[in-house]
PDB file of C-alpha atoms and ligand atoms in Angstrom:
ATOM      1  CA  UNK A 105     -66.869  47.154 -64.936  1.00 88.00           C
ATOM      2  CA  UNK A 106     -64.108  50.350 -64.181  1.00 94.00           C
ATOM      3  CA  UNK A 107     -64.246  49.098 -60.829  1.00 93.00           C
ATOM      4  CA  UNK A 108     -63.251  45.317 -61.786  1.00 93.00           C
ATOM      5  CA  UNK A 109     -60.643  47.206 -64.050  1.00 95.00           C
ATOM      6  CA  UNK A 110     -59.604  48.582 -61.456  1.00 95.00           C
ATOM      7  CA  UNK A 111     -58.873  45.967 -59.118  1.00 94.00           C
ATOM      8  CA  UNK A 112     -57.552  44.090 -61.569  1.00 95.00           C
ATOM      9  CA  UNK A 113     -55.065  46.675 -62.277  1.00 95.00           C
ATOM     10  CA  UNK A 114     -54.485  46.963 -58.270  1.00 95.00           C
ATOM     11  CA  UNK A 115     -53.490  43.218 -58.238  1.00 93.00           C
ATOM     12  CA  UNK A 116     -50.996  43.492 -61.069  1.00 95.00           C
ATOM     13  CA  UNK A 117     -49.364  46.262 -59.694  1.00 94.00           C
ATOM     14  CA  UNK A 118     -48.949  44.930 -56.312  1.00 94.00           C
ATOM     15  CA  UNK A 119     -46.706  42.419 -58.128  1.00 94.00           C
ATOM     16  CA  UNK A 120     -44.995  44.103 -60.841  1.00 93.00           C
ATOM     17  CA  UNK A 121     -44.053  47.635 -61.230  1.00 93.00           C
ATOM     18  CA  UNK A 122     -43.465  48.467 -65.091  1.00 96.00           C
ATOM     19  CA  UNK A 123     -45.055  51.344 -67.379  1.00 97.00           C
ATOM     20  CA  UNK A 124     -45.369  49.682 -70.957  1.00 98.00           C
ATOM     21  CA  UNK A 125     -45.423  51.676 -73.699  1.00 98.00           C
ATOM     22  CA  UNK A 126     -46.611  49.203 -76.545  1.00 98.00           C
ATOM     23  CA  UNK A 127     -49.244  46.869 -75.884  1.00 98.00           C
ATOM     24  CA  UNK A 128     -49.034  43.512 -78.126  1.00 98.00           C
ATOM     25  CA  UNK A 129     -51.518  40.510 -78.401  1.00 97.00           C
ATOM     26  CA  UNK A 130     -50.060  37.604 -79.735  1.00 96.00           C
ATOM     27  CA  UNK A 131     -52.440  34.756 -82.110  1.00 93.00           C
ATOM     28  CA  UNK A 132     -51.972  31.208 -82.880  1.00 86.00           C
ATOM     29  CA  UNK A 133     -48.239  30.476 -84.236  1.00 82.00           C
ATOM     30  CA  UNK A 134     -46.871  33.533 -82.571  1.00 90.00           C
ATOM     31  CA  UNK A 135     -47.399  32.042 -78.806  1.00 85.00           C
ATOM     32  CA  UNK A 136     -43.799  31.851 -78.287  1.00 89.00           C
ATOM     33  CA  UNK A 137     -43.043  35.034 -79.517  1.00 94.00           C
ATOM     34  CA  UNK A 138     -43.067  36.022 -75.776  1.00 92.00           C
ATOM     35  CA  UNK A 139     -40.199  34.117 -75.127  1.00 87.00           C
ATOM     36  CA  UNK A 140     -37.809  35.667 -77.296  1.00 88.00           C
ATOM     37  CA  UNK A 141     -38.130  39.523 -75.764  1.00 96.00           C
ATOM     38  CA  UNK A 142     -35.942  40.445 -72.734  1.00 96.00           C
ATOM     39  CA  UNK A 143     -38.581  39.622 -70.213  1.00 97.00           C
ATOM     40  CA  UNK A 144     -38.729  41.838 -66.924  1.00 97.00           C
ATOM     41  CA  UNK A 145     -41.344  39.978 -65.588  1.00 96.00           C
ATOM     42  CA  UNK A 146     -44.623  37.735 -65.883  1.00 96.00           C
ATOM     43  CA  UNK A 147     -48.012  37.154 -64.311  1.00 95.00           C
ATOM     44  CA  UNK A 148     -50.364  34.484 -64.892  1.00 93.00           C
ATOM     45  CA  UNK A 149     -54.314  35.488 -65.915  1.00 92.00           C
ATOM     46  CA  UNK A 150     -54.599  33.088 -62.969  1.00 89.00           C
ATOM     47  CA  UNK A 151     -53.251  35.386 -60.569  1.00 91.00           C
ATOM     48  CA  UNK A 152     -55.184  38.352 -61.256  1.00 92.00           C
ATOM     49  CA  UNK A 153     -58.927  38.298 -59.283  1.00 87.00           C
ATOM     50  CA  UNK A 154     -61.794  38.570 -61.701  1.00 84.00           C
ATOM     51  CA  UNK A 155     -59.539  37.795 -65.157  1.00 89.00           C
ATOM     52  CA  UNK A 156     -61.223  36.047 -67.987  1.00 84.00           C
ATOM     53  CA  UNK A 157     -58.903  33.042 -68.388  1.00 79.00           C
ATOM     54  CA  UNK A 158     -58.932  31.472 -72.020  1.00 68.00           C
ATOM     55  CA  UNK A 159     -59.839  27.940 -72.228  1.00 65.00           C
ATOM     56  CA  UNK A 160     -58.710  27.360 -76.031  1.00 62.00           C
ATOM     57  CA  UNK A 161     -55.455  24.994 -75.846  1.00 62.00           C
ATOM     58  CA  UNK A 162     -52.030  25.773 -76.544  1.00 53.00           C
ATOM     59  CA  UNK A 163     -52.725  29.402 -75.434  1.00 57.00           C
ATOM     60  CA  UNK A 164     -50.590  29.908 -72.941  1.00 67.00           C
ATOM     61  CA  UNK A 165     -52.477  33.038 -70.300  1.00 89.00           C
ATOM     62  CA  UNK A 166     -49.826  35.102 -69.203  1.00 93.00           C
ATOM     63  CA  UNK A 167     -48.740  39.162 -69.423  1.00 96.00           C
ATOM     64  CA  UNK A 168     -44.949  39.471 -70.307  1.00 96.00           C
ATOM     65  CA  UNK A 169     -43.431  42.330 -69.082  1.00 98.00           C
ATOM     66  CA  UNK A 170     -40.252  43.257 -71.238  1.00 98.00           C
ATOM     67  CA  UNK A 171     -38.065  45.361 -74.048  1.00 98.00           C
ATOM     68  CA  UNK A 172     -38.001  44.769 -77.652  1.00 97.00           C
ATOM     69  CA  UNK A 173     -34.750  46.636 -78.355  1.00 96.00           C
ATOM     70  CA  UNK A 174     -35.315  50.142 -75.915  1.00 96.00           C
ATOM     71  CA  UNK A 175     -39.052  49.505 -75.857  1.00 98.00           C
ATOM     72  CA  UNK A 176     -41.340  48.442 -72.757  1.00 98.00           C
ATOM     73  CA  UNK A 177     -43.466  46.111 -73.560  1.00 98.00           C
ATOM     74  CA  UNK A 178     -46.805  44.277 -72.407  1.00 98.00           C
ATOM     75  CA  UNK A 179     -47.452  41.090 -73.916  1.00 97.00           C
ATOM     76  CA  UNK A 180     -50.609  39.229 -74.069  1.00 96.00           C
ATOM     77  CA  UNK A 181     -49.810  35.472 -73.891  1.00 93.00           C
ATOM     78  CA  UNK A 182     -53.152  33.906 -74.397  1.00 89.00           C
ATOM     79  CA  UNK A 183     -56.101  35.844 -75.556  1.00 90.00           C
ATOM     80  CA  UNK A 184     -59.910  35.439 -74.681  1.00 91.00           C
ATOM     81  CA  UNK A 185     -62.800  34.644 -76.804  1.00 93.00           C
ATOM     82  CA  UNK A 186     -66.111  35.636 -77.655  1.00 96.00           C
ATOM     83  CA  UNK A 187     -66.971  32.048 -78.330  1.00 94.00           C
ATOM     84  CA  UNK A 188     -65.190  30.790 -74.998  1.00 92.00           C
ATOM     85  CA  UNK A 189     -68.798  32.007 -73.292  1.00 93.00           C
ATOM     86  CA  UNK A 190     -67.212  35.743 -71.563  1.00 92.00           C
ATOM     87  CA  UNK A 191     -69.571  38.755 -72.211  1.00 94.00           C
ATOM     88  CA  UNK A 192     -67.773  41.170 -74.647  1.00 96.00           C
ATOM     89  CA  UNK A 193     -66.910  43.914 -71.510  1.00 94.00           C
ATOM     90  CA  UNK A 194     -64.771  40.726 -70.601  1.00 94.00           C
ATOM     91  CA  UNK A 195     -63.062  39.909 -73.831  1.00 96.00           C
ATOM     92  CA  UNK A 196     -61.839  43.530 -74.078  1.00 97.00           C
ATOM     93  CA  UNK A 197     -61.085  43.729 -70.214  1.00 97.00           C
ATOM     94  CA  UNK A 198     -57.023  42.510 -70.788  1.00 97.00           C
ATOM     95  CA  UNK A 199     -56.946  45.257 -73.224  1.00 98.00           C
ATOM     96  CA  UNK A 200     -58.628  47.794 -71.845  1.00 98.00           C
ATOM     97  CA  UNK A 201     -55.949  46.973 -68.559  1.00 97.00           C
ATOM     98  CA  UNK A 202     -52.938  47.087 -70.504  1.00 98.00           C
ATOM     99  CA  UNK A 203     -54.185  50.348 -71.592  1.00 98.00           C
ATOM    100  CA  UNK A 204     -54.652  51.768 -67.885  1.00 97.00           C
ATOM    101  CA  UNK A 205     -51.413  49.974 -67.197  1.00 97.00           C
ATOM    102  CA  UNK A 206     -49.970  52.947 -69.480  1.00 97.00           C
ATOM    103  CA  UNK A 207     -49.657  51.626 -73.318  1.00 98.00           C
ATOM    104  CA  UNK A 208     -50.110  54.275 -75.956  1.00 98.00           C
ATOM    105  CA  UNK A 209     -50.162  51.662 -78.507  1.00 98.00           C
ATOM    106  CA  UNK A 210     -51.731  48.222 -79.409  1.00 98.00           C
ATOM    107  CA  UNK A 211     -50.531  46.094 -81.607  1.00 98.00           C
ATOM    108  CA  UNK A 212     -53.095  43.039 -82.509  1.00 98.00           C
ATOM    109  CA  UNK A 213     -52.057  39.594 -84.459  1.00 98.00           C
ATOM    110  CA  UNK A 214     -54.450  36.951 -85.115  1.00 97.00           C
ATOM    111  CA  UNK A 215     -54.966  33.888 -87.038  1.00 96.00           C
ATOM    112  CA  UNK A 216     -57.344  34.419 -90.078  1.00 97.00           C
ATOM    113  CA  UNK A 217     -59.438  32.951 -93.133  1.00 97.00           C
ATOM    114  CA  UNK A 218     -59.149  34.957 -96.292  1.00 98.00           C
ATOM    115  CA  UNK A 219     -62.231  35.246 -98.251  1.00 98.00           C
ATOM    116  CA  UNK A 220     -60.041  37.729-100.571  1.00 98.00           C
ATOM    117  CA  UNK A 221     -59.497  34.689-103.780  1.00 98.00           C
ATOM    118  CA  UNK A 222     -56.265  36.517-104.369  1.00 98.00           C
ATOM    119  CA  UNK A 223     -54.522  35.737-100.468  1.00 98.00           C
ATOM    120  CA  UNK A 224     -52.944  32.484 -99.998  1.00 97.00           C
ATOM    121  CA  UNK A 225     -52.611  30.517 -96.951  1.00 96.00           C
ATOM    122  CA  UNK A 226     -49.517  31.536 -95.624  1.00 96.00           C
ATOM    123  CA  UNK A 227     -50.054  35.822 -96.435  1.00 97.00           C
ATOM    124  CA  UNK A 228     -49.476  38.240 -93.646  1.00 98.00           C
ATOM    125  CA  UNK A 229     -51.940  41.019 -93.846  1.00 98.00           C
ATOM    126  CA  UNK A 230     -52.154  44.001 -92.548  1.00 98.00           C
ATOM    127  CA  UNK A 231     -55.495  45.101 -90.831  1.00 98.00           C
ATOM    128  CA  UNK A 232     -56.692  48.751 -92.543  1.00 98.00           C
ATOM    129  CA  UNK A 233     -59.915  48.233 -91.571  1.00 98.00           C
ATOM    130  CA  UNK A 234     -62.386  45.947 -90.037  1.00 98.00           C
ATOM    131  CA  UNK A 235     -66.176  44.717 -90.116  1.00 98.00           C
ATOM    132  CA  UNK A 236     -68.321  44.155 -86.713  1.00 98.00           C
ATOM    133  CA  UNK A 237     -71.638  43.594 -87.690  1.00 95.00           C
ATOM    134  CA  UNK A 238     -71.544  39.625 -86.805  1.00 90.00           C
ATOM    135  CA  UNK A 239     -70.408  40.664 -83.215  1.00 97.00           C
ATOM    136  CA  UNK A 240     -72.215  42.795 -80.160  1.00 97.00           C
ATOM    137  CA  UNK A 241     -69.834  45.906 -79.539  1.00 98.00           C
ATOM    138  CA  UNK A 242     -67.770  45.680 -76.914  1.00 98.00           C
ATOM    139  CA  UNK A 243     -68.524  49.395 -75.517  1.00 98.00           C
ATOM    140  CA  UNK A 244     -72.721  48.195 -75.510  1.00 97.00           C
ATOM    141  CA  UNK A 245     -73.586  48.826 -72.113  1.00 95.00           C
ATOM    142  CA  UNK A 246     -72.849  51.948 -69.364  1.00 96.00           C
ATOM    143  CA  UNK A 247     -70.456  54.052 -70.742  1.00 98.00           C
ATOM    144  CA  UNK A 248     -67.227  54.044 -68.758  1.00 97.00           C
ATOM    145  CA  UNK A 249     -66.831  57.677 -69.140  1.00 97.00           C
ATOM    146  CA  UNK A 250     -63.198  57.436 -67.349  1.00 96.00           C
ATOM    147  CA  UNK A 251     -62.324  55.680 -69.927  1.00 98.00           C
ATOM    148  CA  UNK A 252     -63.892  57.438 -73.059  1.00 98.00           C
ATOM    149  CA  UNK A 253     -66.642  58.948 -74.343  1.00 98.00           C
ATOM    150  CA  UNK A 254     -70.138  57.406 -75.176  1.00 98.00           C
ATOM    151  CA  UNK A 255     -69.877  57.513 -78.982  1.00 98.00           C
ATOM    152  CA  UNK A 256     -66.375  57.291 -80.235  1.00 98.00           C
ATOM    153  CA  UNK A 257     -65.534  57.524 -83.490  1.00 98.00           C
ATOM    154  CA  UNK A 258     -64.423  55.205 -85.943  1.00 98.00           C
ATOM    155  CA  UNK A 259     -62.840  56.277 -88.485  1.00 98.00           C
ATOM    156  CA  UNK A 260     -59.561  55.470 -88.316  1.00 98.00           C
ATOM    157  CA  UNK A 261     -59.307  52.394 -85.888  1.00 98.00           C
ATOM    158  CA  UNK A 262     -55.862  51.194 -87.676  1.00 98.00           C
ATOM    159  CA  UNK A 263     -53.511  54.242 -87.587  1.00 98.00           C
ATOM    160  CA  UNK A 264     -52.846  55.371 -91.037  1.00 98.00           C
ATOM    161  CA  UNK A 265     -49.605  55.880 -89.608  1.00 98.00           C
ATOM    162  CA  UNK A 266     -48.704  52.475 -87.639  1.00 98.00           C
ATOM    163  CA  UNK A 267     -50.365  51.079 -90.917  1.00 98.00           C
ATOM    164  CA  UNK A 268     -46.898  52.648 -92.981  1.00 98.00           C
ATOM    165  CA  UNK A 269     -44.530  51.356 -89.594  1.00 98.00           C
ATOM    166  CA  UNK A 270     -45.953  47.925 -90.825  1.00 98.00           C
ATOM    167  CA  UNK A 271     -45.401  48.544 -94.760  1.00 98.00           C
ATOM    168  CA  UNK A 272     -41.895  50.406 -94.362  1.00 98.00           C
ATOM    169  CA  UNK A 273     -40.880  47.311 -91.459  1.00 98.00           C
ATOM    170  CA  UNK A 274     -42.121  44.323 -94.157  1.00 98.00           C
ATOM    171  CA  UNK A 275     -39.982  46.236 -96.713  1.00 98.00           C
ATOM    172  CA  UNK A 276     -37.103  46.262 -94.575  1.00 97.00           C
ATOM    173  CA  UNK A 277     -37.436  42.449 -93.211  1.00 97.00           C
ATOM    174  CA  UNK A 278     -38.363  41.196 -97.163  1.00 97.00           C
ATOM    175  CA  UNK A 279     -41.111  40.097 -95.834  1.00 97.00           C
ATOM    176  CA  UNK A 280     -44.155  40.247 -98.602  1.00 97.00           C
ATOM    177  CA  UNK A 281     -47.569  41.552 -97.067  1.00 98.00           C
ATOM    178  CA  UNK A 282     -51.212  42.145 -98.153  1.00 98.00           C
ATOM    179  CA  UNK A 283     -53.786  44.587 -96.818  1.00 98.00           C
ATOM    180  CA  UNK A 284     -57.259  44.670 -96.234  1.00 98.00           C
ATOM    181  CA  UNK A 285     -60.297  44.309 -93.983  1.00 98.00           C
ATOM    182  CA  UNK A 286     -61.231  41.841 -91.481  1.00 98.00           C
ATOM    183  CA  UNK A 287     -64.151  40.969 -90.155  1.00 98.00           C
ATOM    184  CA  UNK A 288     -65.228  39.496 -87.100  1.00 98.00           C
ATOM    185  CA  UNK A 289     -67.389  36.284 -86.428  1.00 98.00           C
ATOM    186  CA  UNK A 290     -68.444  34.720 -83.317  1.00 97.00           C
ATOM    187  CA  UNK A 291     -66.963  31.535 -83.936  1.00 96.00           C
ATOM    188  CA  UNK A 292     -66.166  28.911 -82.956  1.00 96.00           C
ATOM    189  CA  UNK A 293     -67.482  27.403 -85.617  1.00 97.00           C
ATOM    190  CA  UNK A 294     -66.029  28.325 -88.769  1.00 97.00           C
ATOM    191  CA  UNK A 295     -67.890  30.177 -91.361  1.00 97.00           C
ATOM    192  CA  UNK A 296     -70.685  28.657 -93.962  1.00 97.00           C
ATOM    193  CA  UNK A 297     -69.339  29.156 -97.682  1.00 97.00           C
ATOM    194  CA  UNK A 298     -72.378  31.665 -97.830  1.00 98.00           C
ATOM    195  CA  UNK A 299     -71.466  33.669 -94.704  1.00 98.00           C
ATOM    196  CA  UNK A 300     -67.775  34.369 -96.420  1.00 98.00           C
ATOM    197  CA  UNK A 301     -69.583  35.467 -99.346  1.00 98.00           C
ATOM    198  CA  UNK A 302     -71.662  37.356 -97.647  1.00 98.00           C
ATOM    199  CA  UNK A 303     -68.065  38.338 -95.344  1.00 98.00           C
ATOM    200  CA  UNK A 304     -66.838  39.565 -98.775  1.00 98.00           C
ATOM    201  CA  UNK A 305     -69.524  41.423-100.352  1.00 98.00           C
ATOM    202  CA  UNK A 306     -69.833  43.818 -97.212  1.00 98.00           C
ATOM    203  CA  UNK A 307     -66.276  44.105 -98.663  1.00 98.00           C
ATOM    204  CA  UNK A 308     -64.116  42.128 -96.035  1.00 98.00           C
ATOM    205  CA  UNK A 309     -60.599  40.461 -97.341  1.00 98.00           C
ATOM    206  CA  UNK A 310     -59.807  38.456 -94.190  1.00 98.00           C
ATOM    207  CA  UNK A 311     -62.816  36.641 -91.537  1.00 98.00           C
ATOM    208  CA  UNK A 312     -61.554  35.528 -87.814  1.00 98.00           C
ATOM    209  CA  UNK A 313     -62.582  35.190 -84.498  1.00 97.00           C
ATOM    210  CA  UNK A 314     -61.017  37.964 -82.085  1.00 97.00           C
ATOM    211  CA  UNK A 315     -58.849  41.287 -82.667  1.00 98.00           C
ATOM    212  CA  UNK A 316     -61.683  43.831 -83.929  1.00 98.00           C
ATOM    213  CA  UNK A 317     -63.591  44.253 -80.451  1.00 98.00           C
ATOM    214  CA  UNK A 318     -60.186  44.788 -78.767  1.00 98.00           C
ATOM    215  CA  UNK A 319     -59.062  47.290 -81.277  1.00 98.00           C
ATOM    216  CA  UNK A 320     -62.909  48.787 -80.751  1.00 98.00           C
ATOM    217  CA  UNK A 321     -62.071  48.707 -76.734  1.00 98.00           C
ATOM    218  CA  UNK A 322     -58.925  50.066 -77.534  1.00 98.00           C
ATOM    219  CA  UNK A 323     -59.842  53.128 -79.326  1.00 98.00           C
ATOM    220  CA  UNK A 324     -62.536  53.895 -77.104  1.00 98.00           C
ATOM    221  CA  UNK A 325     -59.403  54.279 -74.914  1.00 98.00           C
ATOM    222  CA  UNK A 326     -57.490  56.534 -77.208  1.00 98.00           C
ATOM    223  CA  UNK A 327     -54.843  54.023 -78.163  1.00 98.00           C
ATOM    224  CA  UNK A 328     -52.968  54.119 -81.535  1.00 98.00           C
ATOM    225  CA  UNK A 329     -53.586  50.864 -82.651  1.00 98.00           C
ATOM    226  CA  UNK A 330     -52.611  48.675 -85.409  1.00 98.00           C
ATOM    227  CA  UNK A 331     -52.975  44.900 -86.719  1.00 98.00           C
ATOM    228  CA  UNK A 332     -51.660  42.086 -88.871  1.00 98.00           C
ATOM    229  CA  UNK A 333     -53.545  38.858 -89.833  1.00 98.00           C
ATOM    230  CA  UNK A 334     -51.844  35.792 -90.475  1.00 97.00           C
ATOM    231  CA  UNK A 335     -54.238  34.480 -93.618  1.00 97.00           C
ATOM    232  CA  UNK A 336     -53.986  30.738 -92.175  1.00 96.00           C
ATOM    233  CA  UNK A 337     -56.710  29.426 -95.151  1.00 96.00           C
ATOM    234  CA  UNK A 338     -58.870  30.684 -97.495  1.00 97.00           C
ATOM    235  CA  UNK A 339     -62.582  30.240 -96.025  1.00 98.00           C
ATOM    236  CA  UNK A 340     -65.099  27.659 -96.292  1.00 97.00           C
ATOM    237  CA  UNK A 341     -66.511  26.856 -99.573  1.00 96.00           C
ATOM    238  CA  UNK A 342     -63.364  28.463-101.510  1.00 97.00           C
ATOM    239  CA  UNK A 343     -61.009  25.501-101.625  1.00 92.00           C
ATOM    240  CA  UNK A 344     -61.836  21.748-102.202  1.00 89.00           C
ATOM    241  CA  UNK A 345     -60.719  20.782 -98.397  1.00 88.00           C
ATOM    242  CA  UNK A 346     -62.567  21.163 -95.073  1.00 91.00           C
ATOM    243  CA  UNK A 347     -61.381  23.646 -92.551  1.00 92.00           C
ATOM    244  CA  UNK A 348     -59.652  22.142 -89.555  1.00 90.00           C
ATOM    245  CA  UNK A 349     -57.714  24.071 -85.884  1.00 90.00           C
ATOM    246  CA  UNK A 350     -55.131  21.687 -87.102  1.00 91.00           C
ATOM    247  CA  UNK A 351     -54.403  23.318 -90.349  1.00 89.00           C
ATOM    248  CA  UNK A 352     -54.641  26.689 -88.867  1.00 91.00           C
ATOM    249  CA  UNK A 353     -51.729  26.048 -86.401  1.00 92.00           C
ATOM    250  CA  UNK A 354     -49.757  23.879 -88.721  1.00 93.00           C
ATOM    251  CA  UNK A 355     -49.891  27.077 -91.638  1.00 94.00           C
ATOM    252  CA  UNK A 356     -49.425  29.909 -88.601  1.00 93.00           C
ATOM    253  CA  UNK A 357     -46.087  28.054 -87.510  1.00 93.00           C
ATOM    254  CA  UNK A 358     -45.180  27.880 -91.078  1.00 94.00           C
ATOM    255  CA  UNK A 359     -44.861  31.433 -90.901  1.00 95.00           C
ATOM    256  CA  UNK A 360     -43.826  32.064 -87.627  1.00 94.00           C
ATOM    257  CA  UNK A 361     -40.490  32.850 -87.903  1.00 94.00           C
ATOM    258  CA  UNK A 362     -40.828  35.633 -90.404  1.00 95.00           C
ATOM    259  CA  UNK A 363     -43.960  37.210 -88.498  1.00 96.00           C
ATOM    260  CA  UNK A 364     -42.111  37.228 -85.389  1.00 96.00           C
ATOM    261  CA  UNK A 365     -39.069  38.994 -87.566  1.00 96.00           C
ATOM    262  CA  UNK A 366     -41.999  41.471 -88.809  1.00 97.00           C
ATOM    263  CA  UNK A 367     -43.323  42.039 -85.602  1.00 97.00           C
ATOM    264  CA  UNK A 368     -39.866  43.011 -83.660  1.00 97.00           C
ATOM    265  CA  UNK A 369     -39.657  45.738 -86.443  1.00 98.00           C
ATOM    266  CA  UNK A 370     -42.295  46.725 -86.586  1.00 98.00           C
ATOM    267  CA  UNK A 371     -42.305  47.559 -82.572  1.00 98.00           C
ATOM    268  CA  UNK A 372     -38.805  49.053 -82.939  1.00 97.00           C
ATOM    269  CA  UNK A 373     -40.138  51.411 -85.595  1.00 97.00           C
ATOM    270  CA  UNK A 374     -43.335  52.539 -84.408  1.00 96.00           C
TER     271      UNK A 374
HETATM  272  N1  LIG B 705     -62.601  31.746 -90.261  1.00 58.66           N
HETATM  273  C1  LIG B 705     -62.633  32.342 -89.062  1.00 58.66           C
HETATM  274  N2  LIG B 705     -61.598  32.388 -88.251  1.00 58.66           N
HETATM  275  C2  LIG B 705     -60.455  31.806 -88.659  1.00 58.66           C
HETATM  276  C3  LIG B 705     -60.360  31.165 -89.901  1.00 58.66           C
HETATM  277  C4  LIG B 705     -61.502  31.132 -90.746  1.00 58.66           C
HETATM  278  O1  LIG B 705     -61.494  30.583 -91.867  1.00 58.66           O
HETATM  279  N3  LIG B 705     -59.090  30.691 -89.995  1.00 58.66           N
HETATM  280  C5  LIG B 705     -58.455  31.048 -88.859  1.00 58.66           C
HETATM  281  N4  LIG B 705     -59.276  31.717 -88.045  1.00 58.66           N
END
């Protein structure tokens, strides 16, 4: 695994010469968020030998290399999935690169459910915590001991810290936010109404499909990292209407614009 790392990291920088400092994964209804940054440069997941490529549509697969305001950025255009068939050490690999490409920091948004009854669709929340006990661990496996130790701990995944950036940055855009756990599924499918009971008794708020084995992979690394969940539905069995993709998207570009105002802020203030 280092060595794939590796010469995946050898590929990008035989095109592209740029030391991020922030590292930021973009979710559903944030795609284009990528756009609006002053991009240096881009490379398609294509291009790089031995990349998991993400098969879920409307994600795009790209890094963006840019600034938001004075600072570097790497942007993750397209994330993969457990569900999309890639062993975890895959579906952390774009993270654990961006983090040998030189980013002290990851930020993670995602797409969510809330199981919390008080979140609406529509919520932003941010991530204090999260729950991986319906997911292998990304570090199961040889210990890459360049890139951390065998049994890292835990404790504070989402910085304390970045977790105030996000509070003082909502506060500043008027942006109203929530807080709580999140816990990760396998997908694809969505949840049974008695697996997001089950989601909140273990004492989760929010249930998705990506963002805490990357924040896991991440930590490993020694990365500050933080999170924010777009709450895109409450889960199955908690409203009278199925869950449908088409809902999630339709509720995440509701609240694009004012995520994407939360997340430029957030980035200038960390
Ligand atoms: N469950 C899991 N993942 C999700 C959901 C959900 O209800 N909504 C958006 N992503």
């Amino acid at each position: 695994m280092y060595e794939k790392l590796m010469s995946c990291l050898e590929s990008i920088k035989a095109k592209i010469d740029f030391k991020p400092e922030v590292a930021l994964i973009l979710g559903s209804g944030l795609g284009d968020y990528a756009d609006e940054i002053k991009i240096v440069d881009t490379i398609s997941y294509n291009d790089i030998k031995g990349f998991p490529v993400s098969t879920v549509k409307g994600h795009k697969g790209r890094f963006v290399f840019g600034y938001v305001g004075e600072t570097p950025v790497v942007i993750m255009q397209g994330r993969v999935h457990y569900y999309e068939g890639y062993p975890m050490s895959d579906v952390v690999l774009p993270t654990r690169l961006m983090g040998l490409m030189g980013a002290k920091k990851l930020f993670l948004t995602n797409a969510a459910g809330g199981c919390n009854p008080d979140f609406k669709p529509g919520d932003l929340m941010i991530i204090t915590d999260h729950i991986t006990t319906g997911v292998p661990s990304p570090l199961i496996g040889k210990n890459i001991d360049q890139l951390g130790t065998r049994f890292p701990d835990m404790s504070e995944v989402y910085s304390k810290r970045l977790q105030n950036v996000i509070r003082q940055s909502a506060a500043e855009c008027g942006v109203a936010i929530q807080e709580g756990v999140y816990v990760q599924f396998t997908g694809p499918n969505y949840e049974t109404p008695a697996e997001v009971r089950l989601g909140r008794k273990w004492g989760g708020d929010a249930i998705g499909m990506s963002t805490a084995c990357e924040a896991m992979a991440a930590r490993h690394m020694g990365l500050e990292v933080c999170g924010i969940s777009c709450i895109t539905n409450l889960c199955a069995g908690m409203s009278d209407t199925q869950l449908d993709h088409k809902e999630v998207q339709e509720t995440a570009d509701r609240v694009a614009a004012d995520f994407k105002k939360l997340v430029t802020s957030v980035i200038q203030n960390m």
